[in-house]
mmCIF file of C-alpha atoms in Angstrom:
data_model
loop_
_atom_site.group_PDB
_atom_site.id
_atom_site.type_symbol
_atom_site.label_atom_id
_atom_site.label_comp_id
_atom_site.label_asym_id
_atom_site.label_seq_id
_atom_site.Cartn_x
_atom_site.Cartn_y
_atom_site.Cartn_z
ATOM 1 C CA MET A 1 -25.330 -24.081 40.973
ATOM 2 C CA ALA A 2 -27.754 -21.459 39.679
ATOM 3 C CA ASP A 3 -26.424 -18.641 37.531
ATOM 4 C CA ARG A 4 -25.641 -15.529 39.550
ATOM 5 C CA PHE A 5 -25.647 -11.902 38.524
ATOM 6 C CA PRO A 6 -22.236 -10.117 38.516
ATOM 7 C CA LEU A 7 -20.942 -8.903 41.854
ATOM 8 C CA VAL A 8 -20.223 -5.188 42.277
ATOM 9 C CA VAL A 9 -19.021 -3.016 45.149
ATOM 10 C CA ASP A 10 -21.591 -0.928 47.005
ATOM 11 C CA SER A 11 -19.840 2.461 47.275
ATOM 12 C CA THR A 12 -21.726 3.311 50.472
ATOM 13 C CA ASN A 13 -20.275 0.493 52.543
ATOM 14 C CA ASN A 14 -17.652 -1.217 50.316
ATOM 15 C CA ASN A 15 -19.597 -4.464 50.465
ATOM 16 C CA LEU A 16 -20.120 -6.729 47.464
ATOM 17 C CA LYS A 17 -23.612 -6.916 46.059
ATOM 18 C CA GLU A 18 -25.271 -8.450 43.028
ATOM 19 C CA LEU A 19 -26.099 -6.258 40.020
ATOM 20 C CA PRO A 20 -29.822 -6.672 39.307
ATOM 21 C CA SER A 21 -30.693 -8.067 35.886
ATOM 22 C CA GLY A 22 -30.957 -5.350 33.225
ATOM 23 C CA ASP A 23 -29.122 -2.708 35.292
ATOM 24 C CA ASN A 24 -25.989 -0.908 34.144
ATOM 25 C CA LEU A 25 -22.837 -0.665 36.215
ATOM 26 C CA ASP A 26 -22.611 2.951 37.412
ATOM 27 C CA LEU A 27 -19.396 3.848 39.205
ATOM 28 C CA THR A 28 -18.697 7.086 41.052
ATOM 29 C CA GLY A 29 -15.976 8.251 43.333
ATOM 30 C CA SER A 30 -12.631 6.549 42.880
ATOM 31 C CA GLY A 31 -13.866 4.184 40.117
ATOM 32 C CA ILE A 32 -12.401 0.715 39.568
ATOM 33 C CA LYS A 33 -8.926 -0.287 40.624
ATOM 34 C CA VAL A 34 -7.536 -3.488 39.129
ATOM 35 C CA GLY A 35 -4.582 -5.096 40.871
ATOM 36 C CA GLY A 36 -4.333 -8.106 38.578
ATOM 37 C CA THR A 37 -5.249 -8.675 34.925
ATOM 38 C CA LEU A 38 -8.230 -6.769 33.505
ATOM 39 C CA THR A 39 -10.281 -8.952 31.177
ATOM 40 C CA LEU A 40 -12.931 -7.496 28.863
ATOM 41 C CA GLY A 41 -15.171 -9.886 26.966
ATOM 42 C CA GLY A 42 -12.771 -12.725 27.603
ATOM 43 C CA VAL A 43 -9.777 -10.778 26.227
ATOM 44 C CA ALA A 44 -6.976 -9.794 28.603
ATOM 45 C CA VAL A 45 -6.130 -6.082 28.375
ATOM 46 C CA THR A 46 -2.370 -5.673 28.016
ATOM 47 C CA ALA A 47 -2.203 -1.947 27.182
ATOM 48 C CA THR A 48 -1.149 0.452 29.921
ATOM 49 C CA GLY A 49 -3.481 3.062 31.319
ATOM 50 C CA THR A 50 -1.468 5.753 29.513
ATOM 51 C CA GLU A 51 -1.918 3.947 26.202
ATOM 52 C CA LEU A 52 -5.637 3.487 26.752
ATOM 53 C CA ASN A 53 -6.028 7.184 27.547
ATOM 54 C CA LEU A 54 -4.718 7.984 24.069
ATOM 55 C CA LEU A 55 -7.928 6.517 22.674
ATOM 56 C CA ALA A 56 -9.945 9.435 24.054
ATOM 57 C CA SER A 57 -8.898 11.737 21.202
ATOM 58 C CA ALA A 58 -7.133 9.528 18.680
ATOM 59 C CA GLY A 59 -10.150 8.181 16.814
ATOM 60 C CA THR A 60 -8.989 5.152 14.817
ATOM 61 C CA LEU A 61 -5.482 4.210 15.849
ATOM 62 C CA LYS A 62 -2.932 3.476 13.125
ATOM 63 C CA GLN A 63 -1.875 -0.159 13.088
ATOM 64 C CA ALA A 64 0.853 -2.126 11.387
ATOM 65 C CA GLY A 65 -0.254 -3.818 8.166
ATOM 66 C CA LYS A 66 -0.541 -3.283 4.427
ATOM 67 C CA GLU A 67 -0.061 0.268 3.104
ATOM 68 C CA THR A 68 0.379 1.929 -0.281
ATOM 69 C CA ILE A 69 2.586 4.481 -2.008
ATOM 70 C CA TRP A 70 1.536 6.229 -5.239
ATOM 71 C CA VAL A 71 4.392 6.678 -7.711
ATOM 72 C CA PRO A 72 3.349 8.922 -10.628
ATOM 73 C CA ALA A 73 4.948 8.850 -14.061
ATOM 74 C CA THR A 74 6.425 12.267 -13.210
ATOM 75 C CA ALA A 75 8.653 10.523 -10.622
ATOM 76 C CA MET A 76 9.993 8.028 -13.194
ATOM 77 C CA TYR A 77 12.673 8.278 -15.860
ATOM 78 C CA PRO A 78 13.484 6.212 -18.968
ATOM 79 C CA ASN A 79 16.141 3.520 -18.623
ATOM 80 C CA THR A 80 19.423 4.451 -20.353
ATOM 81 C CA THR A 81 19.301 1.204 -22.328
ATOM 82 C CA GLY A 82 15.954 0.194 -23.812
ATOM 83 C CA GLY A 83 14.148 3.063 -22.149
ATOM 84 C CA CYS A 84 10.585 4.209 -22.741
ATOM 85 C CA SER A 85 9.768 7.688 -24.042
ATOM 86 C CA GLU A 86 10.577 10.837 -22.129
ATOM 87 C CA LEU A 87 7.757 12.247 -20.024
ATOM 88 C CA THR A 88 4.930 13.538 -22.229
ATOM 89 C CA GLN A 89 2.141 15.940 -21.298
ATOM 90 C CA VAL A 90 -1.187 15.127 -22.968
ATOM 91 C CA ALA A 91 -4.059 17.627 -23.170
ATOM 92 C CA LEU A 92 -7.404 15.820 -22.996
ATOM 93 C CA GLY A 93 -9.604 18.786 -23.899
ATOM 94 C CA THR A 94 -11.227 21.944 -22.584
ATOM 95 C CA ASP A 95 -12.017 21.772 -18.852
ATOM 96 C CA LYS A 96 -10.336 18.365 -18.675
ATOM 97 C CA PRO A 97 -7.066 17.454 -17.023
ATOM 98 C CA ASP A 98 -3.729 17.365 -18.759
ATOM 99 C CA VAL A 99 -1.958 14.120 -17.939
ATOM 100 C CA LYS A 100 1.732 13.276 -17.825
ATOM 101 C CA VAL A 101 2.610 9.847 -19.167
ATOM 102 C CA LEU A 102 5.483 7.628 -20.170
ATOM 103 C CA ASP A 103 4.851 5.896 -23.507
ATOM 104 C CA PHE A 104 5.875 2.235 -23.796
ATOM 105 C CA ASP A 105 6.185 0.933 -27.351
ATOM 106 C CA LYS A 106 4.073 -1.904 -28.768
ATOM 107 C CA ALA A 107 7.036 -3.557 -30.541
ATOM 108 C CA THR A 108 9.815 -3.436 -27.926
ATOM 109 C CA SER A 109 9.790 -4.169 -24.198
ATOM 110 C CA GLU A 110 10.776 -0.756 -22.865
ATOM 111 C CA ILE A 111 11.836 0.187 -19.343
ATOM 112 C CA ALA A 112 11.593 3.046 -16.833
ATOM 113 C CA GLN A 113 13.027 3.428 -13.346
ATOM 114 C CA PHE A 114 12.120 5.194 -10.101
ATOM 115 C CA THR A 115 13.234 5.210 -6.475
ATOM 116 C CA VAL A 116 11.433 4.879 -3.147
ATOM 117 C CA ALA A 117 12.687 5.357 0.407
ATOM 118 C CA PHE A 118 10.348 3.115 2.374
ATOM 119 C CA PRO A 119 9.417 4.112 5.928
ATOM 120 C CA LYS A 120 11.384 2.551 8.773
ATOM 121 C CA SER A 121 8.245 0.596 9.685
ATOM 122 C CA TRP A 122 8.450 -1.389 6.426
ATOM 123 C CA ASN A 123 8.927 -5.062 7.268
ATOM 124 C CA GLU A 124 11.478 -5.425 4.429
ATOM 125 C CA GLY A 125 9.255 -8.059 2.900
ATOM 126 C CA VAL A 126 7.717 -8.498 -0.524
ATOM 127 C CA VAL A 127 5.782 -5.727 -2.282
ATOM 128 C CA GLN A 128 3.042 -5.762 -4.913
ATOM 129 C CA PHE A 129 2.080 -3.225 -7.568
ATOM 130 C CA GLN A 130 -0.886 -2.019 -9.588
ATOM 131 C CA ALA A 131 -0.382 -0.160 -12.884
ATOM 132 C CA PHE A 132 -2.543 2.751 -14.044
ATOM 133 C CA TRP A 133 -2.305 3.401 -17.771
ATOM 134 C CA MET A 134 -4.149 4.602 -20.853
ATOM 135 C CA ALA A 135 -3.930 4.269 -24.628
ATOM 136 C CA THR A 136 -4.848 6.565 -27.494
ATOM 137 C CA SER A 137 -6.476 3.637 -29.236
ATOM 138 C CA THR A 138 -9.750 1.756 -29.714
ATOM 139 C CA ASP A 139 -7.942 -1.585 -29.714
ATOM 140 C CA ASN A 140 -8.905 -4.055 -26.968
ATOM 141 C CA GLY A 141 -5.488 -5.683 -26.647
ATOM 142 C CA ASP A 142 -3.860 -6.589 -23.340
ATOM 143 C CA VAL A 143 -0.949 -4.891 -21.600
ATOM 144 C CA VAL A 144 1.373 -6.680 -19.174
ATOM 145 C CA TRP A 145 3.692 -4.792 -16.833
ATOM 146 C CA GLY A 146 6.732 -6.093 -14.957
ATOM 147 C CA LEU A 147 8.430 -4.798 -11.814
ATOM 148 C CA ARG A 148 11.642 -5.612 -9.989
ATOM 149 C CA GLY A 149 13.632 -3.829 -7.297
ATOM 150 C CA SER A 150 16.857 -3.595 -5.329
ATOM 151 C CA CYS A 151 17.781 -1.830 -2.078
ATOM 152 C CA CYS A 152 20.954 0.157 -1.419
ATOM 153 C CA ASN A 153 21.828 0.880 2.203
ATOM 154 C CA ASP A 154 24.283 3.386 3.664
ATOM 155 C CA SER A 155 27.756 2.880 2.101
ATOM 156 C CA ASP A 156 26.408 0.255 -0.331
ATOM 157 C CA PRO A 157 27.292 0.573 -4.027
ATOM 158 C CA ALA A 158 24.398 1.996 -6.027
ATOM 159 C CA GLY A 159 24.954 -0.531 -8.799
ATOM 160 C CA THR A 160 23.348 -3.531 -7.102
ATOM 161 C CA THR A 161 21.551 -6.134 -9.203
ATOM 162 C CA PHE A 162 17.752 -6.043 -9.406
ATOM 163 C CA GLY A 163 15.625 -8.851 -8.012
ATOM 164 C CA THR A 164 13.399 -11.112 -10.112
ATOM 165 C CA ASN A 165 10.993 -9.419 -12.530
ATOM 166 C CA VAL A 166 7.338 -10.087 -11.614
ATOM 167 C CA LEU A 167 4.648 -9.658 -14.257
ATOM 168 C CA SER A 168 1.165 -8.288 -13.738
ATOM 169 C CA THR A 169 -1.945 -10.052 -14.979
ATOM 170 C CA ALA A 170 -2.754 -8.976 -18.554
ATOM 171 C CA LYS A 171 -5.265 -6.103 -18.625
ATOM 172 C CA ALA A 172 -7.302 -5.404 -21.751
ATOM 173 C CA HIS A 173 -7.730 -1.822 -22.927
ATOM 174 C CA SER A 174 -11.324 -0.601 -22.699
ATOM 175 C CA GLN A 175 -11.460 0.070 -26.491
ATOM 176 C CA THR A 176 -12.156 3.765 -25.806
ATOM 177 C CA SER A 177 -9.314 6.134 -26.583
ATOM 178 C CA ASN A 178 -7.796 7.793 -23.486
ATOM 179 C CA ASP A 179 -9.756 5.659 -21.013
ATOM 180 C CA VAL A 180 -7.848 4.879 -17.822
ATOM 181 C CA ASN A 181 -7.044 1.199 -17.297
ATOM 182 C CA VAL A 182 -6.186 -0.201 -13.873
ATOM 183 C CA SER A 183 -4.314 -3.486 -13.683
ATOM 184 C CA ALA A 184 -5.012 -6.071 -11.001
ATOM 185 C CA VAL A 185 -2.691 -6.118 -8.003
ATOM 186 C CA SER A 186 0.374 -8.173 -8.913
ATOM 187 C CA GLY A 187 1.916 -11.133 -7.195
ATOM 188 C CA ASP A 188 4.764 -10.741 -4.721
ATOM 189 C CA VAL A 189 7.865 -8.828 -5.804
ATOM 190 C CA THR A 190 10.949 -9.699 -3.767
ATOM 191 C CA VAL A 191 13.220 -6.669 -3.385
ATOM 192 C CA ALA A 192 16.890 -7.645 -3.513
ATOM 193 C CA ASN A 193 18.954 -6.642 -0.450
ATOM 194 C CA ALA A 194 15.879 -5.269 1.349
ATOM 195 C CA ALA A 195 16.826 -3.126 4.362
ATOM 196 C CA VAL A 196 15.524 -0.255 6.474
ATOM 197 C CA ASP A 197 16.863 3.288 6.030
ATOM 198 C CA ALA A 198 17.763 2.454 2.437
ATOM 199 C CA ILE A 199 16.857 3.663 -1.028
ATOM 200 C CA THR A 200 15.103 1.174 -3.275
ATOM 201 C CA PHE A 201 15.549 1.317 -7.043
ATOM 202 C CA PHE A 202 12.665 -0.072 -9.077
ATOM 203 C CA GLN A 203 12.453 -0.953 -12.743
ATOM 204 C CA ILE A 204 9.025 -0.993 -14.453
ATOM 205 C CA MET A 205 8.691 -2.443 -17.945
ATOM 206 C CA ARG A 206 6.109 -3.349 -20.571
ATOM 207 C CA ASN A 207 6.366 -7.034 -21.419
ATOM 208 C CA ILE A 208 5.404 -7.170 -25.091
ATOM 209 C CA ALA A 209 6.202 -10.897 -25.201
ATOM 210 C CA THR A 210 2.954 -11.573 -23.334
ATOM 211 C CA ASP A 211 0.736 -8.612 -24.300
ATOM 212 C CA ASP A 212 -0.899 -7.649 -27.581
ATOM 213 C CA LEU A 213 -2.178 -4.054 -27.436
ATOM 214 C CA ASP A 214 -1.495 -2.619 -30.894
ATOM 215 C CA ALA A 215 -0.591 0.820 -29.543
ATOM 216 C CA ASP A 216 1.676 2.575 -27.082
ATOM 217 C CA ALA A 217 0.761 1.923 -23.445
ATOM 218 C CA ARG A 218 0.840 5.282 -21.673
ATOM 219 C CA LEU A 219 1.818 4.756 -18.047
ATOM 220 C CA LEU A 220 0.244 7.211 -15.583
ATOM 221 C CA GLY A 221 1.879 5.675 -12.527
ATOM 222 C CA ILE A 222 1.817 2.697 -10.226
ATOM 223 C CA LYS A 223 0.525 2.012 -6.730
ATOM 224 C CA LEU A 224 3.008 0.112 -4.560
ATOM 225 C CA PHE A 225 1.719 -2.117 -1.777
ATOM 226 C CA PHE A 226 4.021 -2.836 1.172
ATOM 227 C CA THR A 227 3.595 -4.172 4.705
ATOM 228 C CA THR A 228 4.646 -2.510 7.965
ATOM 229 C CA ASP A 229 5.469 -4.258 11.241
ATOM 230 C CA ALA A 230 5.167 -1.150 13.422
ATOM 231 C CA ALA A 231 2.530 1.575 13.738
ATOM 232 C CA ASN A 232 5.041 4.390 13.198
ATOM 233 C CA ASP A 233 8.694 5.123 12.449
ATOM 234 C CA ALA A 234 9.792 5.962 16.002
#
C-alpha cells in the first residue's frame, strides 16, 4: 500500500482530509481533542493538561537527579580529638580576596566536622565530594582528603557512629603559593543511617598516610554531590 499523508479534520465540514506534503497543521476553533492516548514522535504523553500548561512560563523544569551543596570552611569546625586548626583568615593582597581556611598539618592526619540537612527529595543514597584547597608553598606534593558521614533522625542519639571513610584521588599542588587546587570528584560515600528529615554529621580529614605535600593543606571548602528522587520537597 502506498504511503499516505497524515489525515486531518477539515474544520468547515468535520470531514477527514489528507494534509498535502510540505504543509503545516493549522488548527483553529476548538483545537484538538484527544479521547485516548496522545502520542508525539512515538512517545506516549502521560502528563495531564494542567501539567503541560505549566511549561508555558516555567522555562526548564527542575528534574530529579544529581545536585550539589557547597560547604565552606566557615561552616566547619575542628574535631575535639585530632582536630585541624581553628578557622584562619588569610589576606592575599591589595584588591584581592581574603580567604577563610582550615589548616591541616603535613605530619598528622587532622580532622574537621560539619553538618548538612539534606532536602526531603534526597534519595538517601551515596554522596560524593570534591575538595577545594590551597597551600602557601611551591611544593608539588599530593594531598588526599577523606570523608565519612552519619545521619541522626528525630529522637535519635546524636552520638551515632560514622560510616566508612572514603578517600579522594591524590591531587598535586600547582607549585605556586596560594593557588587554588580542586580535587577530582570522589568515589561513593555511604552515609550511615541515612534518612529524610534528618541531620547528617560529616567528618573531613587529611590522609597524610597517602599524601606527600610538605606543607599545611588549607581547606577552603568542599562540594557535596547527592541525588534526588523527586523534583521538589513537597
